[in-house]
Coordinates of C-alpha atoms in Angstrom, one line a residue:
X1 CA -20.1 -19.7 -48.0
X2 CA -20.8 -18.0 -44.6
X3 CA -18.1 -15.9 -43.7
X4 CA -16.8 -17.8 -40.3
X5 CA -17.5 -15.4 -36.2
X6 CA -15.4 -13.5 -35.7
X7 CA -13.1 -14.5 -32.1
X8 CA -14.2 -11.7 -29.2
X9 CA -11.5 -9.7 -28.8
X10 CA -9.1 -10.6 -25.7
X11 CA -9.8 -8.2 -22.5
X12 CA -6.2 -8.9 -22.1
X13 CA -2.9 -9.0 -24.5
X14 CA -0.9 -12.1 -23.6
X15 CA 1.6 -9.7 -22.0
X16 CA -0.8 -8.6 -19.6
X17 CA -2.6 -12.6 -19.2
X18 CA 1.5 -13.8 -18.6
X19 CA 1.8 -10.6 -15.6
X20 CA -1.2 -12.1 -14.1
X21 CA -0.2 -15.8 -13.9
X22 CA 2.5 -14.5 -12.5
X23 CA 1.1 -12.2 -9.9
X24 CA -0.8 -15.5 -8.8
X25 CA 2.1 -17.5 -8.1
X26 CA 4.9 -15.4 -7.0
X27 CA 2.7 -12.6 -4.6
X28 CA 0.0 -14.6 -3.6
X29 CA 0.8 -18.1 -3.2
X30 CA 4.3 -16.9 -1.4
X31 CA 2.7 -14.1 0.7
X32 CA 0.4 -16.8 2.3
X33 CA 3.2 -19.4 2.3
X34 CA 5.3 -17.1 4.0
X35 CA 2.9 -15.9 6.7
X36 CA 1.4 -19.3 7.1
X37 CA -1.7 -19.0 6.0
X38 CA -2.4 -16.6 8.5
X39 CA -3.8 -13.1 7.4
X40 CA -3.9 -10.9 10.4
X41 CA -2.0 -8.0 11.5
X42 CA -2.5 -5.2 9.5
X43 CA -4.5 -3.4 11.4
X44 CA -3.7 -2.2 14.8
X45 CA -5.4 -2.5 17.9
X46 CA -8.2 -4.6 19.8
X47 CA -10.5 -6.2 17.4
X48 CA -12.8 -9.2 18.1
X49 CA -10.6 -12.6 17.1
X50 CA -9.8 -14.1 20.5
X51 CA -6.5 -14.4 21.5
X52 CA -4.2 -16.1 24.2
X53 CA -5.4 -16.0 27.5
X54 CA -3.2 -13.9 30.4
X55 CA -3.7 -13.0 34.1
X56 CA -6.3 -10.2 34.5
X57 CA -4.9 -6.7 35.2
X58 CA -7.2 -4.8 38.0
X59 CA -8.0 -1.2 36.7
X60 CA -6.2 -1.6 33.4
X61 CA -8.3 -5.1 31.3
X62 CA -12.2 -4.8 30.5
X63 CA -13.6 -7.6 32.7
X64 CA -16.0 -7.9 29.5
X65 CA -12.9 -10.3 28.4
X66 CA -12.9 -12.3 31.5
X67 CA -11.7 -16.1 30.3
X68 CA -14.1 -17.8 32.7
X69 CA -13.1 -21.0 31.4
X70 CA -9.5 -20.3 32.5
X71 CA -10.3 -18.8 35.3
X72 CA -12.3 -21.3 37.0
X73 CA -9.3 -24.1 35.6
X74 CA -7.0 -21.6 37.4
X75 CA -8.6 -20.0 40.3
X76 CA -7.1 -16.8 39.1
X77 CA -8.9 -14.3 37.1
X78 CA -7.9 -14.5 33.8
X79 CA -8.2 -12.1 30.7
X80 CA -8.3 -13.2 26.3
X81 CA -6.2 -10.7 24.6
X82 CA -8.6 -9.7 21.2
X83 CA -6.4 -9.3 18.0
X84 CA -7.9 -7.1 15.3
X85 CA -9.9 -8.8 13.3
X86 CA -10.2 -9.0 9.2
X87 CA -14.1 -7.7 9.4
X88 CA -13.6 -4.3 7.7
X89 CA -13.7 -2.2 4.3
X90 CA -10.0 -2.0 2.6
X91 CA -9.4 0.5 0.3
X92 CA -6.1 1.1 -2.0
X93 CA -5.1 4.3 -3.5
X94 CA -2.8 3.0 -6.3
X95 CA -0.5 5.6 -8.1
X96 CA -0.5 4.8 -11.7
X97 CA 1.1 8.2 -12.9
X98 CA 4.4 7.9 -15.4
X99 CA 7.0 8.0 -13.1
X100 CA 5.4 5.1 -11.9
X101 CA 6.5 3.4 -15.6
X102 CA 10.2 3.4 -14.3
X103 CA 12.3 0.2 -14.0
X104 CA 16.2 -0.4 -14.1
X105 CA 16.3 -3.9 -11.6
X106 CA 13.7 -6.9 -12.2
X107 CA 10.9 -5.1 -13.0
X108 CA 9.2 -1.7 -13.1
X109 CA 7.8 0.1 -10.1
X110 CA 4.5 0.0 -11.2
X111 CA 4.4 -4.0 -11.1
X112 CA 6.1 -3.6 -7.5
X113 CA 3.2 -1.7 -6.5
X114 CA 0.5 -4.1 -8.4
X115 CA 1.7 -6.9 -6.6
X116 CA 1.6 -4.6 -3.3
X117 CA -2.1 -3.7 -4.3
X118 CA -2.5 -7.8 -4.5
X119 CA -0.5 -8.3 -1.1
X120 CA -2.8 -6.2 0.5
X121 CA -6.0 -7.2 -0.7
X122 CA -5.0 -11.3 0.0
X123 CA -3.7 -10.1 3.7
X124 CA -7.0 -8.3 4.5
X125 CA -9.8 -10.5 2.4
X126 CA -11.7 -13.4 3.5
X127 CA -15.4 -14.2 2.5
X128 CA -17.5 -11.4 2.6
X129 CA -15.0 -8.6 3.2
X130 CA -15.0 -6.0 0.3
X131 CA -12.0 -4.2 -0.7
X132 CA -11.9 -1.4 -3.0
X133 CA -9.2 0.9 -5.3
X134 CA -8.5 4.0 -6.6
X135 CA -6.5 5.1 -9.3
X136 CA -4.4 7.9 -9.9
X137 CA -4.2 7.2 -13.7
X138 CA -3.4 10.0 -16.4
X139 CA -3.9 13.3 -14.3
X140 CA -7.7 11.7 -13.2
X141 CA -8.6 9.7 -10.4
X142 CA -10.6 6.8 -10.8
X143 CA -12.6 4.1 -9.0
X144 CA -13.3 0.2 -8.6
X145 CA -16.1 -0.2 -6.5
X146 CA -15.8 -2.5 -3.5
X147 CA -16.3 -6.0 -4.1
X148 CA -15.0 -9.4 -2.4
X149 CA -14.5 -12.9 -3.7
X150 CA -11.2 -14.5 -5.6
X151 CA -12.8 -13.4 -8.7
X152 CA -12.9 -9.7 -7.6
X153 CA -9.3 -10.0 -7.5
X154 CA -8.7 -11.3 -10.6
X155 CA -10.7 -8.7 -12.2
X156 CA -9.1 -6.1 -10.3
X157 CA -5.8 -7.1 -11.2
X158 CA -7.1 -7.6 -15.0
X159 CA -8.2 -4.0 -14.8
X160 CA -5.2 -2.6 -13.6
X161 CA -2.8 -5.2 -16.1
X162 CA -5.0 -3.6 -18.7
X163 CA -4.4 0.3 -17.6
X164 CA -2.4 2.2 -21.0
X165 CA 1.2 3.3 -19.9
X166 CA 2.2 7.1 -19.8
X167 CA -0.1 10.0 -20.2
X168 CA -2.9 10.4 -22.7
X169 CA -1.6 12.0 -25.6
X170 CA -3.4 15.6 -25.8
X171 CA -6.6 16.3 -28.0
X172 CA -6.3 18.2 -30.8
X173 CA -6.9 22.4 -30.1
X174 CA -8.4 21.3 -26.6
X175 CA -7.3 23.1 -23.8
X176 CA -5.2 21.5 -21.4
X177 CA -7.3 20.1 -18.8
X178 CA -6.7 19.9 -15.1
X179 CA -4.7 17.4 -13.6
X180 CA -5.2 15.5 -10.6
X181 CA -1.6 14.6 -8.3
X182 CA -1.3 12.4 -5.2
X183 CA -2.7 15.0 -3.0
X184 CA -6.3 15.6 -4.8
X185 CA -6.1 11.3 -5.3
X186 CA -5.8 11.2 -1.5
X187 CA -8.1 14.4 -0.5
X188 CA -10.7 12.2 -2.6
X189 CA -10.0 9.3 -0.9
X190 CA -10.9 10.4 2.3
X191 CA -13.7 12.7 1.2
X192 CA -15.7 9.8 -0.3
X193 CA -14.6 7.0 1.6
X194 CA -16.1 7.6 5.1
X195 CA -17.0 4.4 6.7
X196 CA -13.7 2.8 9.1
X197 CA -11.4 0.8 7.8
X198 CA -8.1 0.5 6.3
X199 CA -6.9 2.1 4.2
X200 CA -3.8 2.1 1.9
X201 CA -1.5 4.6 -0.4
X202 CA 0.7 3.2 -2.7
X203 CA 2.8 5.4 -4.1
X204 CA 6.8 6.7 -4.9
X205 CA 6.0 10.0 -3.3
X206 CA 8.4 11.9 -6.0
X207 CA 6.3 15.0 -6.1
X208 CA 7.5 15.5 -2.5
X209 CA 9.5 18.7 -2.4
X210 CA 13.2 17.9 -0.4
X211 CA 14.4 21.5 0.4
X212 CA 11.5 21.8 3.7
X213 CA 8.4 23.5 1.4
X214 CA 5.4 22.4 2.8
X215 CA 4.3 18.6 1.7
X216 CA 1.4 18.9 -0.5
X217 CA -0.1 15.4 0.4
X218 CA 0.2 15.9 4.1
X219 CA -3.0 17.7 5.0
X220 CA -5.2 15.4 3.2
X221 CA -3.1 12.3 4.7
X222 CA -4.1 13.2 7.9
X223 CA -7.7 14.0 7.5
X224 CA -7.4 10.4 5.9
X225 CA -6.0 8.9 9.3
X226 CA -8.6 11.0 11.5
X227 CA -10.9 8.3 10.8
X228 CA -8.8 5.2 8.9
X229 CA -6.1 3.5 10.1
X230 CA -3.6 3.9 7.2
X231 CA -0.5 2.3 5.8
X232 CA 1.8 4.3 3.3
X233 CA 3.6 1.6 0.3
X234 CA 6.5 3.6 -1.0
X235 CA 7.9 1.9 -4.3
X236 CA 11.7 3.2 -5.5
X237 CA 13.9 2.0 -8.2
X238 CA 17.7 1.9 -7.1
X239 CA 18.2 4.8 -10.2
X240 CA 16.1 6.9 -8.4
X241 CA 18.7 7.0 -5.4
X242 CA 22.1 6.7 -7.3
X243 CA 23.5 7.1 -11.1
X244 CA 26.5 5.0 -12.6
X245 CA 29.1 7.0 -13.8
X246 CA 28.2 6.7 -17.4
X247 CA 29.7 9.9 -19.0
X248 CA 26.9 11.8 -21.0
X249 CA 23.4 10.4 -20.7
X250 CA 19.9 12.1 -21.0
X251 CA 17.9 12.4 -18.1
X252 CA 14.0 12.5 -19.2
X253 CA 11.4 13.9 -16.5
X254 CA 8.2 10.8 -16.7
X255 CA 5.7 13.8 -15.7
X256 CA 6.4 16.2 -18.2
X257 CA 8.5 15.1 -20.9
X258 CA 11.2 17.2 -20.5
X259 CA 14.3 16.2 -20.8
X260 CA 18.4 17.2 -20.4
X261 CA 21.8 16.4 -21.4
X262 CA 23.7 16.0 -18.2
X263 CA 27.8 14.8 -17.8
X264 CA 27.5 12.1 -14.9
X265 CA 30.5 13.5 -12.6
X266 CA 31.5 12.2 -9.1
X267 CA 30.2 15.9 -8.1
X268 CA 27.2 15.6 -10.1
X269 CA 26.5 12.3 -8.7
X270 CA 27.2 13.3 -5.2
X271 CA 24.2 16.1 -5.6
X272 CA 22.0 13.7 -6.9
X273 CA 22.1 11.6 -4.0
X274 CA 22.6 14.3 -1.9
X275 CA 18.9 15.4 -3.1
X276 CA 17.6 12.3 -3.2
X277 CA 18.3 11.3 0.5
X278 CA 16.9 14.5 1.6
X279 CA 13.0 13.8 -0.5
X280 CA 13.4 10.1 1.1
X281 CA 14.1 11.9 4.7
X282 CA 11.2 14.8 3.5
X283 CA 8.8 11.4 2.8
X284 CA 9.5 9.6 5.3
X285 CA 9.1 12.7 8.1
X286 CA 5.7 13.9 6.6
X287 CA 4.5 10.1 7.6
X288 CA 6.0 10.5 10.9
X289 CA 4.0 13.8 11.3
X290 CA 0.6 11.7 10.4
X291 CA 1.1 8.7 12.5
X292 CA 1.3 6.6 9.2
X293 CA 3.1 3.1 8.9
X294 CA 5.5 3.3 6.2
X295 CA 6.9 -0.1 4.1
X296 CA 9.4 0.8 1.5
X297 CA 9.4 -1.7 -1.4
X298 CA 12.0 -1.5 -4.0
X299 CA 12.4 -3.1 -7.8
X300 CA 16.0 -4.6 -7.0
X301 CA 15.1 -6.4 -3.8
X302 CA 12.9 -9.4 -3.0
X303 CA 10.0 -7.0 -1.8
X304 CA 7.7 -9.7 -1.2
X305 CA 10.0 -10.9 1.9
X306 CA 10.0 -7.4 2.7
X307 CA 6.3 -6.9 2.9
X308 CA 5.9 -10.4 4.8
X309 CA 8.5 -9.0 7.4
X310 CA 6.4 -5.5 7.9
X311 CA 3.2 -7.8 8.3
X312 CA 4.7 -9.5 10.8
X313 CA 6.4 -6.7 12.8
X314 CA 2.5 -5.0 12.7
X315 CA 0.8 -8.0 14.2
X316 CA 3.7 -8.0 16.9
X317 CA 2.8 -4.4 17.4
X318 CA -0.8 -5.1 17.1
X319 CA -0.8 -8.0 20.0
X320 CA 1.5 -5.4 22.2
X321 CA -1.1 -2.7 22.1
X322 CA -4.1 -5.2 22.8
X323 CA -2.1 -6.2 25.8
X324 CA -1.4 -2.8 27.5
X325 CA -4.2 -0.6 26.1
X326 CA -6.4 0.1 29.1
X327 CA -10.5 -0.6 28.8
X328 CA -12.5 2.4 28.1
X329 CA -14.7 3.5 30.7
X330 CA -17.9 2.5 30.1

C-alpha cells in the first residue's frame, strides 16, 4: 500500500498564524475605526487631494488653486487648500535586533513595533501605492521589496511573524563577522532608497549613548530627511525606564549576552532612572536636531490610541501648513 503525501509543511507555526489574526483585528480594523476610515495625514505639506475652500490670500496662495466654482457663487476670490495626498513610496526600517525581544506589560516590544509597521502601511496604502521594509535582523540588514495590495500585507506580516528570535548562534571556528546597528540599517536606507517618499524608523533607539557622545544614527538620519519626509517610532517597555525593588536579580544585556548580579537599592534604582531619562532626553534631542516626528509607543499602554492620536495631530499640522505656506514663485 502507497505510503499516503506527505502535508507541506506550514510557512507559519500556529503561534505565529494566532499573532496574525490578531494583528488583523486589533491594529488594523481599530486603526481605521478610530480614524474613520480616513487615511491621510502622515505626511506633511501640500499634496494634490482637494481640500476646503477659503478666501484667497493676495501674494501669499498660488492662483493655480483658484476655486472658480466658489468664487463665481461668492463674488470673492476664493482658494482650495491641497492636503497631501497618499500617492507616494513608503518605506519602514524595522529594528528586529534582541533587545527588541523584550517584554514585561502585554506583550513584547517587538509585536508593538509589528503592529506599528502594520499601522503605517494601512495609514499610507491604497490601490496601487507600494510600500516597502527593511530589516535590521541578526547584525544584517535585509529587504522586502515594494509591493502593494492586502495580500502584500499579509505576506509582509507572515514574513516578519516568521523572523527567528535573538541572534544566530555563531558557526563553528568562523570568524566573527561584521555586524550591522541602527546606523548602517539607516545609512542603507537612505543610500538605496532614493526616490521621495516617506519614510519610517522603527526602533527602541537603546544604542544611543546618554552622557552627550556623539549619536551614531544622527548623520545618516539626516541625509535620510534631505530628501524623505521621515517619522521616528520609538517602542519602550516600562522595565526599561524603572526596576521594582526586588532585592537581587540578574540583569542580562539582549546584545551581547552578558549578564550581572545587581542588589536592586533605592540608590541603585534612582541611577537607573537617572540614566535612563537622560538616553530618552539624548533620543528624543537627536530627532529634534533632524527635524524628525517622533511617536513613542510603549508595551503597557494602549499604543494603538496612541498612534491614532499622533495621526491626527499630523494631519492638523499638515492642513495648518497647506494653509500658510506661501506659493512658490514660478
Amino acid at each position: 500500500m502507497a505510503a499516503p503525501p506527505r502535508r507541506p509543511a506550514p510557512l507559519l507555526d500556529p503561534r505565529a498564524h494566532e499573532a496574525l489574526g490578531r494583528l488583523d483585528l486589533r491594529i488594523v480594523r481599530r486603526m481605521e475605526g478610530l480614524l474613520h476610515g480616513e487615511h491621510l495625514g502622515l505626511r506633511q505639506g501640500p499634496g494634490s487631494e482637494p481640500a476646503e475652500a477659503r478666501r484667497y490670500l493676495p501674494g501669499e496662495d498660488d492662483v493655480r488653486h483658484m476655486d472658480w466654482a466658489v468664487t463665481a457663487r461668492t463674488t470673492v476670490p476664493h482658494v482650495r487648500d491641497q492636503v497631501a495626498d497618499r500617492e507616494l513610496e513608503t518605506w519602514t526600517l524595522l529594528d528586529l535586533s534582541p533587545s527588541m525581544d523584550f517584554g514585561t506589560a502585554g506583550c513584547e516590544k517587538r509585536d508593538v513595533a509589528v503592529g506599528a509597521l502594520a499601522a503605517v502601511t494601512v495609514l499610507t496604502q491604497k490601490v496601487g501605492d507600494r510600500f516597502g521594509a527593511y530589516f535590521l535582523h541578526r547584525g544584517r540588514v535585509r529587504r522586502w521589496p515594494a509591493r502593494s495590495g492586502r495580500s502584500a500585507l499579509t505576506t509582509l506580516m507572515a514574513t516578519v511573524a516568521a523572523a527567528p528570535r535573538g541572534d544566530a548562534p555563531p558557526a563553528p571556528g568562523a570568524a566573527p563577522p561584521g555586524r550591522a546597528d541602527l546606523a548602517a540599517a539607516v545609512e542603507e536606507l537612505a543610500r538605496s532608497q532614493t526616490r521621495r517618499g516617506l519614510r519610517v524608523v522603527v526602533s527602541d533607539f537603546l544604542d544611543t549613548p546618554p552622557d552627550g557622545a556623539p549619536v551614531p544614527w544622527e548623520r545618516p538620519m539626516r541625509r535620510l530627511t534631505a530628501r524623505h519626509q521621515v517619522l521616528a517610532v520609538e517602542v519602550l517597555d516600562p522595565r526599561e525606564l524603572d526596576v521594582p525593588d526586588v532585592g537581587w536579580a540578574e540583569l542580562a544585556d539582549p546584545e551581547t549576552g552578558r549578564a550581572r548580579a545587581v542588589k536592586i537599592t533605592p540608590a541603585v534604582r534612582e541611577r537607573y532612572r537617572a540614566a535612563a531619562r537622560a538616553q530618552r532626553e539624548a533620543v528624543a534631542a537627536a530627532l529634534r536636531r533632524t527635524g524628525v516626528p517622533h511617536v513613542v509607543l510603549r508595551t503597557d499602554r494602549d499604543w494603538v490610541v496612541d498612534m491614532a492620536r499622533f495621526v491626527v495631530t499630523q494631519r492638523t499640522t499638515a492642513h495648518r501648513l497647506a494653509r500658510h505656506t506661501p506659493a512658490r514663485p514660478r
